[in-house]
Each structure stands twice: as C-alpha cells, then as structure tokens.
Amino acid sequence: MHIPIQISPDNPEPLYHQIQVQLKELILSGHLPEGTLLPSIREFAKDLSCSVITIRRVYQDLENEGILRTRQGTGTFVAKVGAVTREQYRKEAVVEAMKDALRSGLRVGCTIEELKQLFEEALLEITNEGQGTPGNRQPGTDNPGNKGSNKEVPGLAKAAVEPEEGGSGNE
C-alpha cells in the first residue's frame, strides 16, 4: 500500500516528525480509515528512502497516542479514533496554522489590530471564492465587489490603530 507522504531533507523539521505529522493527519482526517493495514516498517522506510529506525519511532509514537495498534505477527493497523479526538485534532491543526501566520505577521511588524483586520479580509476573500459555506457568510459579503473595499467588516469593530513610538500611525 502506498501512503501519500512527502518528506523533504530541506525542511528544518526532522524526518520522523514530517512523517508522523502527515501520517497522523491522514488517519485523523479519515483518509486512512480504522483497520487499515499500514506497510511494514521496512517497506515504509524503503518507500520513503529513510531509516527503519525513523519509521519505527513514528509507529511507536502514534501507537502511544492510541492512533495505531500493532498485532504481533500481523502488522500495524489504524486504531479506532473517536469523533472527539478527530474534532480536537481538526481544531488544533487550524489553531497551529493560525499561530504560525500570526507569528509571521508580528515578525514583520503588524499590530494586533492589523492582524485582526487581515484575518477578516482573508476570511471574506476565501468565503467569496466559494470555499466557505453560504451559512457561514457574513451579511453583505456575498458581493464580490466588496473584495478589497475599505468598508467595515461586520462583527469587527473598526480598529483605532495607535501610532507607534517614532511613527506617525497609519502611513
């Protein structure tokens, strides 16, 4: 069985972490359903051109989390993962992605208010692209003509950005 995992030696994350995160995502998203037999450690290591020790660590870590189970003599299988665990993982994945984006914004000097505004604008843009569901859209945002306008975003108070020391505010 081929498992669609992409690893990169250029990525600063260790290989085992890259594999573990992607495998966990495939399982918790339902792409690898409960009971799926995973490749043997040797086979998976060969497929990914990495060490057997790397795959053994991934399997052991995910087994410790209750995501995999190993049966002596038959192999490693995807364990039953409850709806609560799936929902928790889904939310954690989104929060982590948001934190990464916010850290990037803070590193380039965005204020908290600017970050809030950028989040709202990005959310509206994605929703207007049809990736959101109509029930999640804010009133008055269905019009693509709103994209990029300076209208106040519903649900977000207009930001009063304080000028930073040595600056003149909204430049």
Coordinates of C-alpha atoms in Angstrom, one line a residue:
M1 CA 0.0 0.0 0.0
H2 CA 1.3 3.4 -0.9
I3 CA 0.8 6.2 1.6
P4 CA 1.0 9.7 0.2
I5 CA 3.6 11.3 2.4
Q6 CA 6.1 13.8 1.1
I7 CA 9.3 14.4 3.0
S8 CA 12.0 16.9 2.3
P9 CA 15.6 16.9 3.5
D10 CA 15.5 20.7 3.1
N11 CA 12.7 21.0 5.7
P12 CA 14.1 22.0 9.1
E13 CA 11.8 19.6 10.8
P14 CA 13.3 16.1 11.5
L15 CA 12.2 13.4 9.0
Y16 CA 10.4 11.4 11.7
H17 CA 8.4 14.5 12.6
Q18 CA 7.5 15.2 8.9
I19 CA 6.3 11.6 8.5
Q20 CA 4.5 11.5 11.9
V21 CA 2.5 14.7 11.3
Q22 CA 1.4 13.7 7.8
L23 CA 0.5 10.1 8.8
K24 CA -1.5 11.4 11.8
E25 CA -3.3 13.9 9.5
L26 CA -4.2 11.1 7.0
I27 CA -5.6 9.0 9.8
L28 CA -7.5 11.7 11.7
S29 CA -8.9 13.2 8.5
G30 CA -10.3 9.7 7.6
H31 CA -8.2 9.2 4.5
L32 CA -6.8 6.1 6.3
P33 CA -9.8 4.5 8.0
E34 CA -9.9 2.3 11.1
G35 CA -8.4 -1.1 10.5
T36 CA -6.2 -0.1 7.5
L37 CA -3.1 -2.2 7.5
L38 CA 0.0 0.0 7.2
P39 CA 3.1 -1.1 5.4
S40 CA 5.7 -2.9 7.4
I41 CA 8.4 -0.8 8.9
R42 CA 11.0 -2.0 6.4
E43 CA 8.6 -1.5 3.4
F44 CA 7.6 2.0 4.5
A45 CA 11.2 3.0 5.2
K46 CA 12.2 1.8 1.7
D47 CA 9.2 3.7 0.1
L48 CA 10.3 6.9 1.8
S49 CA 14.0 6.4 1.4
C50 CA 14.6 6.7 5.1
S51 CA 15.9 4.7 8.0
V52 CA 13.9 1.8 9.6
I53 CA 14.6 3.4 12.9
T54 CA 12.8 6.6 11.7
I55 CA 9.6 4.6 10.8
R56 CA 9.8 2.5 14.0
R57 CA 9.8 5.7 16.0
V58 CA 6.8 7.1 14.1
Y59 CA 4.9 3.9 14.6
Q60 CA 5.7 3.8 18.3
D61 CA 4.8 7.4 18.9
L62 CA 1.5 7.1 17.1
E63 CA 0.8 3.8 18.9
N64 CA 1.5 5.6 22.2
E65 CA -1.1 8.2 21.2
G66 CA -3.6 5.5 20.5
I67 CA -3.8 6.2 16.8
L68 CA -2.1 3.0 15.7
R69 CA -2.1 -0.5 17.1
T70 CA 0.3 -3.3 16.4
R71 CA -0.6 -7.0 16.4
Q72 CA 2.4 -9.3 16.8
G73 CA 2.8 -11.3 13.6
T74 CA 0.1 -9.4 11.6
G75 CA 1.3 -5.8 11.4
T76 CA 0.4 -2.3 12.3
F77 CA -3.1 -1.0 11.9
V78 CA -5.0 2.2 12.1
A79 CA -6.8 2.2 15.5
K80 CA -10.3 3.3 16.1
V81 CA -10.2 7.1 16.6
G82 CA -13.3 8.7 18.1
A83 CA -15.2 11.7 16.9
V84 CA -14.0 13.7 19.9
T85 CA -10.3 13.0 19.0
R86 CA -10.9 13.9 15.3
E87 CA -12.6 17.1 16.3
Q88 CA -9.9 18.0 18.7
Y89 CA -7.2 17.4 16.1
R90 CA -9.1 19.4 13.5
K91 CA -9.3 22.4 15.8
E92 CA -5.6 22.0 16.9
A93 CA -4.4 21.9 13.3
V94 CA -6.3 25.1 12.5
V95 CA -5.1 26.9 15.6
E96 CA -1.5 25.9 15.0
A97 CA -1.7 27.2 11.4
M98 CA -3.2 30.5 12.7
K99 CA -0.5 30.8 15.3
D100 CA 2.2 30.4 12.6
A101 CA 0.5 33.1 10.5
L102 CA 0.2 35.4 13.4
R103 CA 3.9 34.9 14.4
S104 CA 4.8 35.8 10.8
G105 CA 2.7 39.0 10.9
L106 CA 4.2 40.0 14.3
R107 CA 7.8 39.4 12.9
V108 CA 7.1 41.8 10.1
G109 CA 5.8 44.5 12.4
C110 CA 2.0 44.1 12.1
T111 CA 0.0 45.4 15.1
I112 CA -2.7 43.2 16.7
E113 CA -5.4 45.3 15.1
E114 CA -3.8 45.0 11.7
L115 CA -3.7 41.2 12.1
K116 CA -7.4 41.1 13.1
Q117 CA -8.2 43.2 10.0
L118 CA -6.1 41.0 7.8
F119 CA -7.7 37.9 9.2
E120 CA -11.2 39.2 8.5
E121 CA -10.2 40.3 5.0
A122 CA -8.6 36.9 4.2
L123 CA -11.7 35.1 5.6
L124 CA -14.0 37.2 3.4
E125 CA -11.9 36.6 0.4
I126 CA -11.9 32.9 0.9
T127 CA -15.6 32.9 1.5
N128 CA -16.2 34.9 -1.6
E129 CA -14.2 32.4 -3.6
G130 CA -16.8 29.8 -2.7
Q131 CA -14.7 27.9 -0.3
G132 CA -16.9 28.8 2.6
T133 CA -20.5 27.7 3.0
P134 CA -23.3 30.2 2.5
G135 CA -24.4 29.7 6.1
N136 CA -21.0 31.0 7.3
R137 CA -21.0 34.2 5.3
Q138 CA -21.5 37.5 7.0
P139 CA -24.4 39.6 5.7
G140 CA -23.5 41.8 2.9
T141 CA -20.4 39.9 2.0
D142 CA -21.8 37.8 -0.9
N143 CA -21.0 40.6 -3.4
P144 CA -17.6 40.1 -5.0
G145 CA -17.5 43.9 -5.4
N146 CA -16.9 44.1 -1.6
K147 CA -13.5 42.5 -2.0
G148 CA -10.7 44.9 -1.3
S149 CA -13.1 47.7 -0.2
N150 CA -12.5 49.7 2.8
K151 CA -15.9 49.0 4.3
E152 CA -16.1 48.0 7.9
V153 CA -16.2 44.2 8.3
P154 CA -19.4 43.1 10.1
G155 CA -18.6 41.8 13.5
L156 CA -15.3 43.5 13.7
A157 CA -15.1 46.9 15.4
K158 CA -13.2 49.4 13.4
A159 CA -9.6 49.4 14.6
A160 CA -8.2 52.5 16.2
V161 CA -4.6 52.0 15.5
E162 CA -2.4 53.9 17.9
P163 CA 0.8 55.4 16.4
E164 CA 3.9 53.6 17.4
E165 CA 6.7 55.5 19.1
G166 CA 8.6 57.4 16.5
G167 CA 6.0 56.8 13.8
S168 CA 3.1 58.7 12.6
G169 CA 0.4 56.0 12.7
N170 CA -1.3 54.8 9.6
E171 CA 1.2 55.6 6.9

